[in-house]
Coordinates of C-alpha atoms in Angstrom, one line a residue:
X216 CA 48.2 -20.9 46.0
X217 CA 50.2 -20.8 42.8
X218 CA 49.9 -18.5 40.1
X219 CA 48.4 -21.6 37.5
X220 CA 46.0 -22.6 40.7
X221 CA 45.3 -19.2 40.7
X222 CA 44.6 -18.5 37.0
X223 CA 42.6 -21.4 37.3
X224 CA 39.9 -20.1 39.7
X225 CA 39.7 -17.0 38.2
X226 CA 38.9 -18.5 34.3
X227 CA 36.0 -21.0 36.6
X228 CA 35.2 -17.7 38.3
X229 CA 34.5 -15.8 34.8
X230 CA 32.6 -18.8 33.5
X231 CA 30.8 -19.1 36.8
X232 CA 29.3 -15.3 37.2
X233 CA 29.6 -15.1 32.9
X234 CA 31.6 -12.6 32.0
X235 CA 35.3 -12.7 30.2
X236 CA 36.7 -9.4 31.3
X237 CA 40.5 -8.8 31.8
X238 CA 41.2 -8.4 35.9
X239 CA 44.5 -6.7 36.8
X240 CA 46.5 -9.3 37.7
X241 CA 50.1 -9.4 39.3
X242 CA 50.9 -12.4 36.6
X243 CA 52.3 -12.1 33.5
X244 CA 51.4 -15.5 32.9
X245 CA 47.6 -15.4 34.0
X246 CA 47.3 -11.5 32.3
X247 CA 48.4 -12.9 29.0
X248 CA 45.8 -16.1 29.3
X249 CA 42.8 -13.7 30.0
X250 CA 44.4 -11.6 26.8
X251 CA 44.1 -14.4 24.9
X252 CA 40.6 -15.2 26.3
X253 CA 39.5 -11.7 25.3
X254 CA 41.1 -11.9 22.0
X255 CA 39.1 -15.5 21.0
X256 CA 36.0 -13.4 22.4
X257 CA 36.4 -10.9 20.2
X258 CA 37.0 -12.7 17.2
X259 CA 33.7 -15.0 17.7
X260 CA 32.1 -12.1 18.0
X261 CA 33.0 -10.6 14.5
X262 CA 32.1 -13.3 13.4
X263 CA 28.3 -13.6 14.6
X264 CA 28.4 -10.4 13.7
X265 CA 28.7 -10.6 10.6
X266 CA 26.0 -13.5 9.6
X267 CA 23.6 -12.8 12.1
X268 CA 23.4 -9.4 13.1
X269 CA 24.5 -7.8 9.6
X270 CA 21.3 -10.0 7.8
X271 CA 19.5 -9.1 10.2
X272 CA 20.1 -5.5 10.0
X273 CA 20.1 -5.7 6.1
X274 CA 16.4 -7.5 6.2
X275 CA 15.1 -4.8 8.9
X276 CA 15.5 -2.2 6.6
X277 CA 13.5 -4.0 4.1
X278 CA 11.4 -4.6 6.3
X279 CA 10.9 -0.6 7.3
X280 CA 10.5 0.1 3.7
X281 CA 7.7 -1.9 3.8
X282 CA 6.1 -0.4 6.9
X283 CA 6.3 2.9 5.6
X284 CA 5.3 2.2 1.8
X285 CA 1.9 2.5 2.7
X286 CA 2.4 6.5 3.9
X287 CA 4.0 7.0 0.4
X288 CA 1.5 5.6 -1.5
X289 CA -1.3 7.8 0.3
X290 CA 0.4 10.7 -2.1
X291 CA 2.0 8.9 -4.8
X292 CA 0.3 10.3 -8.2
X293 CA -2.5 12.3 -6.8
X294 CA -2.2 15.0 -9.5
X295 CA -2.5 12.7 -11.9
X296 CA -5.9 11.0 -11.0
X297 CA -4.4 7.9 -10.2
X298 CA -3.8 8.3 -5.9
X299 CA -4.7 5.0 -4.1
X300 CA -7.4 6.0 -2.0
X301 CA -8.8 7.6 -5.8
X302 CA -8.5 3.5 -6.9
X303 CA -9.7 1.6 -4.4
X304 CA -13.3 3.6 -4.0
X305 CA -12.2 7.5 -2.6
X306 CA -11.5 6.1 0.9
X307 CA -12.6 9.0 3.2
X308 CA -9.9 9.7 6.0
X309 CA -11.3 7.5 8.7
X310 CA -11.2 4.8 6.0
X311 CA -8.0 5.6 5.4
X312 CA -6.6 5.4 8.8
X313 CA -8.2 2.3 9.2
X314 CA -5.9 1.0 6.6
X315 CA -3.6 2.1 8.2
X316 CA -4.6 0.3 11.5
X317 CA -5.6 -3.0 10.7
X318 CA -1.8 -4.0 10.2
X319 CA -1.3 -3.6 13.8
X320 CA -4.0 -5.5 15.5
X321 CA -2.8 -9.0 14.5
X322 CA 1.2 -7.9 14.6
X323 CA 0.3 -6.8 18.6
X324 CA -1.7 -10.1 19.4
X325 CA 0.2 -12.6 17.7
X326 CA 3.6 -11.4 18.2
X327 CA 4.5 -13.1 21.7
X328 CA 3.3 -16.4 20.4
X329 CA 5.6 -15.8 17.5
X330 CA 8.9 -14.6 19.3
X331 CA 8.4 -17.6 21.7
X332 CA 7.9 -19.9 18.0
X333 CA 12.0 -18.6 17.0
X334 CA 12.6 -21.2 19.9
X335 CA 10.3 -24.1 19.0
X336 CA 11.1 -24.2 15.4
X337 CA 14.8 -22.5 15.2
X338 CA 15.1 -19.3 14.2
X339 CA 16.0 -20.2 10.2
X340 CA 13.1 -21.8 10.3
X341 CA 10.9 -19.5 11.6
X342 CA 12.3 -16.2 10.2
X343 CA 12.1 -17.7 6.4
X344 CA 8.8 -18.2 7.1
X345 CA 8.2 -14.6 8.6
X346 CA 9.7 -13.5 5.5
X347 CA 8.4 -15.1 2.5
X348 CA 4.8 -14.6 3.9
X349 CA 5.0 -11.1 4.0
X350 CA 6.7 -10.9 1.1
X351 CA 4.0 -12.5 -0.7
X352 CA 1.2 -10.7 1.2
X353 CA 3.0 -7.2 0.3
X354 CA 2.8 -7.6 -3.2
X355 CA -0.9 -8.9 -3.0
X356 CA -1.6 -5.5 -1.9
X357 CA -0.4 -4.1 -5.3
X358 CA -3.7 -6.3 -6.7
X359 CA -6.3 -4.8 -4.7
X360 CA -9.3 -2.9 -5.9
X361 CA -11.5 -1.8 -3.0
X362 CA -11.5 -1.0 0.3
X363 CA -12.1 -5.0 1.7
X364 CA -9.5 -6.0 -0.3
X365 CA -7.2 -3.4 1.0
X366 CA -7.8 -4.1 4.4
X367 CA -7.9 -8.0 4.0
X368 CA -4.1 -7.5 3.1
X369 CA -3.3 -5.0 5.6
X370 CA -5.0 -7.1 8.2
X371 CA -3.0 -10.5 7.1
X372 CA 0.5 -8.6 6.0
X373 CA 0.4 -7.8 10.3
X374 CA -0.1 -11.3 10.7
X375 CA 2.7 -12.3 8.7
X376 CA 4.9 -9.7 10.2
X377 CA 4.8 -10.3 14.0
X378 CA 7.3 -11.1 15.4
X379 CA 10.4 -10.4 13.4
X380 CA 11.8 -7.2 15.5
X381 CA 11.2 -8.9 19.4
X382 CA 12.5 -12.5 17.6
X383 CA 16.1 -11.0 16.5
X384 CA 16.4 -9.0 19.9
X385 CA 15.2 -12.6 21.3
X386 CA 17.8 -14.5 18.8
X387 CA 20.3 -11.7 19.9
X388 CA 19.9 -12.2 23.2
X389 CA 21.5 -16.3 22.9
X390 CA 24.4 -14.5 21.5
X391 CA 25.1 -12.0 23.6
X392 CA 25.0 -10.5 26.9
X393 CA 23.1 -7.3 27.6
X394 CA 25.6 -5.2 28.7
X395 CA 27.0 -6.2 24.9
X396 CA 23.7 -5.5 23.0
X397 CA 23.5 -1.7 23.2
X398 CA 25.9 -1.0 19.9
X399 CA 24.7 -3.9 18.4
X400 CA 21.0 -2.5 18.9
X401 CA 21.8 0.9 17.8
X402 CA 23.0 -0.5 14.5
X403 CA 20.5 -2.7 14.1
X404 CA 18.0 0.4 14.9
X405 CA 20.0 2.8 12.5
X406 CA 19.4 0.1 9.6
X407 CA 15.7 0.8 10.0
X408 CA 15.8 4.4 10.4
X409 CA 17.8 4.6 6.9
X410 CA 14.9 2.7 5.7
X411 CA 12.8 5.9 5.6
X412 CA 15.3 7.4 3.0
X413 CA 15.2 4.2 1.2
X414 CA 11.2 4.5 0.8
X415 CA 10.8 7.8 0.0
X416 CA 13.6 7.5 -2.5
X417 CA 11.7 4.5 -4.2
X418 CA 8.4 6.3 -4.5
X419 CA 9.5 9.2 -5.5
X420 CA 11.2 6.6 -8.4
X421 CA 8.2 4.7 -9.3
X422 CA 6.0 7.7 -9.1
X423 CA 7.5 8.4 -12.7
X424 CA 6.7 4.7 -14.0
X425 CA 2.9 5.3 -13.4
X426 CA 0.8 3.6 -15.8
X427 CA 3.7 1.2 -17.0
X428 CA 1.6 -1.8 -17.9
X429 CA -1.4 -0.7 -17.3
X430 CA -1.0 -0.3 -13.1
X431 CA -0.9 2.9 -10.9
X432 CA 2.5 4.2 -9.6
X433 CA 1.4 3.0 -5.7
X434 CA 0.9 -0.7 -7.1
X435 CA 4.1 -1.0 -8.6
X436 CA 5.7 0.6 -4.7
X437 CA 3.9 -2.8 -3.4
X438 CA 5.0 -5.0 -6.2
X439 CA 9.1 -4.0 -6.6
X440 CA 9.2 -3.7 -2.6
X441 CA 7.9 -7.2 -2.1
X442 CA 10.0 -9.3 -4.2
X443 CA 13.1 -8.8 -2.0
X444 CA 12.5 -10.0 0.9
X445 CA 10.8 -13.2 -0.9
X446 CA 14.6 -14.0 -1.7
X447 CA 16.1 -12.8 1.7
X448 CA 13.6 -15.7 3.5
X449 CA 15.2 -18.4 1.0
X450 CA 18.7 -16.9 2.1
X451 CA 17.7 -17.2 5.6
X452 CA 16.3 -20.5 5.6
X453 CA 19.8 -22.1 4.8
X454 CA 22.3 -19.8 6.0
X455 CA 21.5 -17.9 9.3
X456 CA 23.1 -19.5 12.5
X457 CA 20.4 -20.2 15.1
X458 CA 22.7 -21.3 17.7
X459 CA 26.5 -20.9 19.2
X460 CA 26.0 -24.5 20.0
X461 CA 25.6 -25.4 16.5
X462 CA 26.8 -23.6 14.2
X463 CA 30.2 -24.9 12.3
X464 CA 31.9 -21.3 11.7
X465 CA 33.4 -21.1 15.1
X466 CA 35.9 -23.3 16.6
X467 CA 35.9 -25.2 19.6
X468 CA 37.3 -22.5 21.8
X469 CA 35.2 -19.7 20.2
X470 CA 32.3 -21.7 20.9
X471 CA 33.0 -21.9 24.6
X472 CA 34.1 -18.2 24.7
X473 CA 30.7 -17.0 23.6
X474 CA 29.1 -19.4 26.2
X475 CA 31.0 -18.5 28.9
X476 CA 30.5 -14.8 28.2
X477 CA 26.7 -15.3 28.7
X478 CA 25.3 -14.7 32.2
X479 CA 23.8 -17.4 34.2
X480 CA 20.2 -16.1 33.2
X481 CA 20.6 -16.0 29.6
X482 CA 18.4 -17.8 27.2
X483 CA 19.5 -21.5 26.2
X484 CA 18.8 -23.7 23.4
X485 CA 18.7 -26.8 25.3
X486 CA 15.8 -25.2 28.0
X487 CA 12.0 -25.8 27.9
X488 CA 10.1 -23.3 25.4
X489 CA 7.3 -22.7 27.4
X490 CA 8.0 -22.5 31.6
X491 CA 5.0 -22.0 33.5
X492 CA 7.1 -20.5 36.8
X493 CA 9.1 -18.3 34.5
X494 CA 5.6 -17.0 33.2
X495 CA 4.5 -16.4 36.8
X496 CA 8.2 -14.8 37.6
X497 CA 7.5 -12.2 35.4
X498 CA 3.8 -11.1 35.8
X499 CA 4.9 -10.7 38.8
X500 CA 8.1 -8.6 38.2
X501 CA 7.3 -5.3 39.3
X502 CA 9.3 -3.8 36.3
X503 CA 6.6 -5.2 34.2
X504 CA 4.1 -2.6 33.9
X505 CA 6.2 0.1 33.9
X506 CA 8.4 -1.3 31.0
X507 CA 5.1 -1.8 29.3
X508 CA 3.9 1.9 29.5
X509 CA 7.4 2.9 28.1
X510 CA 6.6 0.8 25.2
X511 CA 3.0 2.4 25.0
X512 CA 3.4 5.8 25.7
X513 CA 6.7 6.2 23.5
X514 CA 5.3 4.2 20.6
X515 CA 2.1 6.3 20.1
X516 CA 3.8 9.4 20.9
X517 CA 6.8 9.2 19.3
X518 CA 6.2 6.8 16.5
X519 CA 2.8 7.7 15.7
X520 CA 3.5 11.0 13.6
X521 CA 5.8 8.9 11.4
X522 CA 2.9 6.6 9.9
X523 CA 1.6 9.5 8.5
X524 CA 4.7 11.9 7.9
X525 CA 4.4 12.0 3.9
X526 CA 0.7 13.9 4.2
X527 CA 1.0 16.1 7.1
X528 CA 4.4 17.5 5.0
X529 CA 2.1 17.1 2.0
X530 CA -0.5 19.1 3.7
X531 CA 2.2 22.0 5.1
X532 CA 1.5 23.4 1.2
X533 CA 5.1 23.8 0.3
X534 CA 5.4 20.9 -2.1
X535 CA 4.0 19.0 -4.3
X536 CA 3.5 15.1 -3.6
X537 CA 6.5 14.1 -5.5
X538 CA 9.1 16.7 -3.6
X539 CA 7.0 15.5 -0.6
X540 CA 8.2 12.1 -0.7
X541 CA 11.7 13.7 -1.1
X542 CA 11.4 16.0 2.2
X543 CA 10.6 13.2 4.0
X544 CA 14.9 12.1 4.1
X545 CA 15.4 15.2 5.9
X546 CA 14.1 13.9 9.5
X547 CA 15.0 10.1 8.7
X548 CA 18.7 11.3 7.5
X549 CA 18.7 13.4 10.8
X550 CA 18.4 10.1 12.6
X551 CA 20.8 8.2 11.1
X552 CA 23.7 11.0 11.9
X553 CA 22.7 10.7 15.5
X554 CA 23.4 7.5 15.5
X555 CA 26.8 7.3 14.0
X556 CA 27.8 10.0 16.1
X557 CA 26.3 8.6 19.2
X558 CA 28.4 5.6 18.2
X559 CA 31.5 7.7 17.6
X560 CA 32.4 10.3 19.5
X561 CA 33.6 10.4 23.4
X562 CA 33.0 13.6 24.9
X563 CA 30.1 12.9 27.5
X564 CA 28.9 16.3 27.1
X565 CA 28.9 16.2 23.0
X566 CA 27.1 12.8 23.4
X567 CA 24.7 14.0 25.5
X568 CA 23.7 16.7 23.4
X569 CA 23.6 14.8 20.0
X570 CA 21.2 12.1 22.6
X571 CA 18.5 15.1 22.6
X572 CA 18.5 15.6 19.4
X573 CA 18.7 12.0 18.7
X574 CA 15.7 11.8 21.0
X575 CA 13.6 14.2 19.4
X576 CA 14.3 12.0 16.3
X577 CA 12.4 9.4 17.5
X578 CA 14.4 6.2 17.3
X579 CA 17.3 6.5 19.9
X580 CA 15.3 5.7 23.0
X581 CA 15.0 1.6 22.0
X582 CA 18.7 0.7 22.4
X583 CA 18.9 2.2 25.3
X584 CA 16.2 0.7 26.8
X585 CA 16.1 -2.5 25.2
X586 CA 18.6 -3.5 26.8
X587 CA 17.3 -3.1 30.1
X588 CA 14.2 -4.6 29.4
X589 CA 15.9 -8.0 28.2
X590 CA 18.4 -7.9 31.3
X591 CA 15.4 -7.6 33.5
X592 CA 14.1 -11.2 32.1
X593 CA 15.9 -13.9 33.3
X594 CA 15.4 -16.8 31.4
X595 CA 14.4 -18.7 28.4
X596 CA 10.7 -18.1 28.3
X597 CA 10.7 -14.8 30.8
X598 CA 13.0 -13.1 27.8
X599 CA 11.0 -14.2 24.7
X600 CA 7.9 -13.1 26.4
X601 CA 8.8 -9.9 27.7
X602 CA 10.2 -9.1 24.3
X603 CA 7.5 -10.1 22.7
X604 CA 4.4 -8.7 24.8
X605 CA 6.8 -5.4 25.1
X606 CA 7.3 -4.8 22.3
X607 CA 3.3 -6.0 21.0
X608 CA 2.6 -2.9 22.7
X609 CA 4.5 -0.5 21.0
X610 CA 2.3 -1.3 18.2
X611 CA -0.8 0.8 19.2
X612 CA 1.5 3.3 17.8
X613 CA -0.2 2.0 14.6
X614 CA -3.9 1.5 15.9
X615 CA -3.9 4.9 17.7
X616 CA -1.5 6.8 15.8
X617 CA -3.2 7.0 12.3
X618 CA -6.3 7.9 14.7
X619 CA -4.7 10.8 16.0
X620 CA -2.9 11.9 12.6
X621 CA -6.1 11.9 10.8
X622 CA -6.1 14.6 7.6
X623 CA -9.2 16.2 9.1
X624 CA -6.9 17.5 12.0
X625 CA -4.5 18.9 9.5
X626 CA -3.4 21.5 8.4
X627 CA -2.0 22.3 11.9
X628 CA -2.1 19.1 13.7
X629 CA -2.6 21.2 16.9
X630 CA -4.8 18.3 18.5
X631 CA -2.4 15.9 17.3
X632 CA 0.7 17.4 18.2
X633 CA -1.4 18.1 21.9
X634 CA -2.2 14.6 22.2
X635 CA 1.9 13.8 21.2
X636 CA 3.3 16.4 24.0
X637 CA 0.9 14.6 26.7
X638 CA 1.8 10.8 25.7
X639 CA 5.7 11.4 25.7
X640 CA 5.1 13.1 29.1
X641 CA 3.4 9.3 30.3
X642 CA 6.7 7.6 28.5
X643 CA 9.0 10.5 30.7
X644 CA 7.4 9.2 34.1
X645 CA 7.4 5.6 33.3
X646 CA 10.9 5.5 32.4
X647 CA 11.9 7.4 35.5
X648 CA 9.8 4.5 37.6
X649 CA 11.4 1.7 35.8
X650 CA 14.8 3.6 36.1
X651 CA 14.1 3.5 40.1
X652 CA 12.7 0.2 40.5
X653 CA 15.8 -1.3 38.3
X654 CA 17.9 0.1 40.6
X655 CA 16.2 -1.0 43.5
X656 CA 16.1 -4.6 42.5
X657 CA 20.3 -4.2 41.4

């Protein structure tokens, strides 16, 4: 066989098993073609990189600020009379965390169905319309004035919401393959981690323009945080690729590069949205349930604390609300320096040290995992689903979490923190059984 016959299988050989990776090869002729292969790889992907998974990253941290806004505002102003739960009828704490609930209720049920909708309608189309909704909705909450109201927006803001997190990983995943995603995750995750600093930052802000025109300091958080990301979903609508088949920034051998760099059982544009043996294939995956508990245990566990954070550090009695908001940057800022270090540095040992920390912080678990989870679906509709009903349950974080972090368990949060230890302990043994059954099925 000659060395051109030879180069020859080897490029159908990459396309055929999806990868692009260099081989050691005893040809200078065939080493400098998969160079050059490498090299157009690398290039489309700075490219996607920048206009997808830098908007994306950019609008995720708007979209955390608005997640969290509702924490500030439960002590934005309390010393002067004006505190929201004062406003909208002195909300007792059940009330209260029922607020805080409602949000997640139609976000968990509906966000499948919307994932799966990134395919039907293209993802331009779909994610301007995640985004101007809630956008909307958000700022309706600034005209509230009881506790229906309050929980009418809550209730259709979730609505609105699902399905923007699981629909970029979704979106991602017809760019890239998974063994590509878990930087591109981390950064994505690291957006929304700064977004804590971000929102207490801005409350802390408007806190001091309470009373302009009439409105309370926690009205004006919903009004000035919602008009952003009314403009990012007409941004989206005409500039964010949905496809590597057809977009027009890449060339012709770009275009193929990025194709042929995606597995076999990648997500395609051209197959069905909805496949009923795909469906079946993964109900039936035994990874299924144990991936789900990950999701469960992790998210009410881990993430549950951080609905509430601004109180219970409100309630420790070293600050007052304003400073509380402020003390809040501590934890997310301790996040965000895992990450770049976790990003940066080499040493196994270093990295593995900053990775408990980084765990303890909360966030670094989900591009590690996520991954996983995504390689473990093969195909169009087995991804978008598993994404989306895997990551649906992450949000009883929000339905149970508030539940657990009530006030009336404060000062000391000794149930809460109990209840914490033991759920994290479930997301331990569930990822050790996913780990193992992973490995058995390769």
């Amino acid at each position: 066989m000659s060395d051109l016959e030879a180069a020859s299988k080897r490029k159908a050989e990459r396309k055929a098993d999806g990868t692009l990776s260099v081989p050691i090869s005893v040809s200078t002729g065939s080493f400098s073609e998969d160079a050059d292969d490498e090299a157009i790889l690398r290039a489309a992907h700075r490219k996607v990189d920048k206009r997808l998974l830098a908007w994306y990253s950019f609008v995720y941290l708007i979209m955390r600020v608005h997640a969290t806004n509702i924490s500030n505002t439960a002590i934005i102003n309390l010393e002067e009379g004006d505190g929201i739960k004062k406003q909208l009828g002195n909300l007792s704490s059940e009330q209260w965390a029922w607020v805080l609930s409602i949000f997640y209720y139609p976000y968990m049920f509906f966000e499948p169905l919307s994932t799966m909708m990134i395919k039907r309608f293209n993802p331009n189309v779909w994610m301007s319309r995640i985004m101007l909704t809630w956008g909307i909705i958000s700022m309706c909450q600034g005209a509230t004035q009881n506790y229906s109201g309050i929980l009418a927006c809550r209730f259709f803001l979730g609505l609105a919401e699902a399905g923007y997190y699981p629909g970029v990983l979704y979106h991602l995943s017809f760019w890239y393959p998974t063994h590509r995603l878990p930087f591109r995750v981390a950064f994505f995750y690291s957006c929304g981690v700064f977004s804590g600093t971000i929102s207490g930052l801005l409350a802390y802000a408007i806190s001091f323009i309470n009373g302009a025109g009439g409105l309370a300091g926690w009205r004006w958080v919903f009004i000035l945080e919602g008009l952003p990301i009314i403009l990012c979903g007409g941004y989206t609508y005409f500039q964010l690729p949905n496809y590597p088949e057809t977009v027009k920034f890449l060339s012709p051998p770009e275009r193929d590069a990025i194709l042929a760099d995606l597995p076999p059982q990648a997500p395609t544009m051209k197959a069905k949205t909805f496949n009923l043996s795909q469906i079946k294939l993964l109900l039936r995956n035994p990874t299924f349930i144990p991936f789900t508990m990950v999701w469960v245990f992790h998210g009410i566990g881990g993430w549950g604390i951080t609905l509430v954070i601004p109180t219970v550090i409100y309630e420790l009695g070293i600050s007052d609300t304003a400073i509380s908001q402020l003390m809040t940057l501590v934890m997310e800022t301790t996040q965000i320096i895992c990450y770049i270090l976790l990003l940066t540095l080499t040493n196994p040992v270093a990295k593995y040290i900053i990775l408990i920390i980084a765990t303890a912080a909360t966030s670094a678990l989900y591009p590690i995992v996520w991954p996983e989870r995504i390689r473990a679906a093969k195909g169009t509709t087995t991804a978008g689903l598993a994404i989306g009903f895997t990551n649906a349950m992450a949000q009883l974080m929000g339905i149970v979490g508030p539940q657990i972090y009530q006030p009336k368990f404060g000062p000391d949060y000794k149930i809460s923190y109990g209840c914490s230890i033991a759920l994290l302990a479930g997301a331990t043994i569930s990822i050790v059984v996913t780990w193992g059954l992973v490995r058995k099925g390769g």
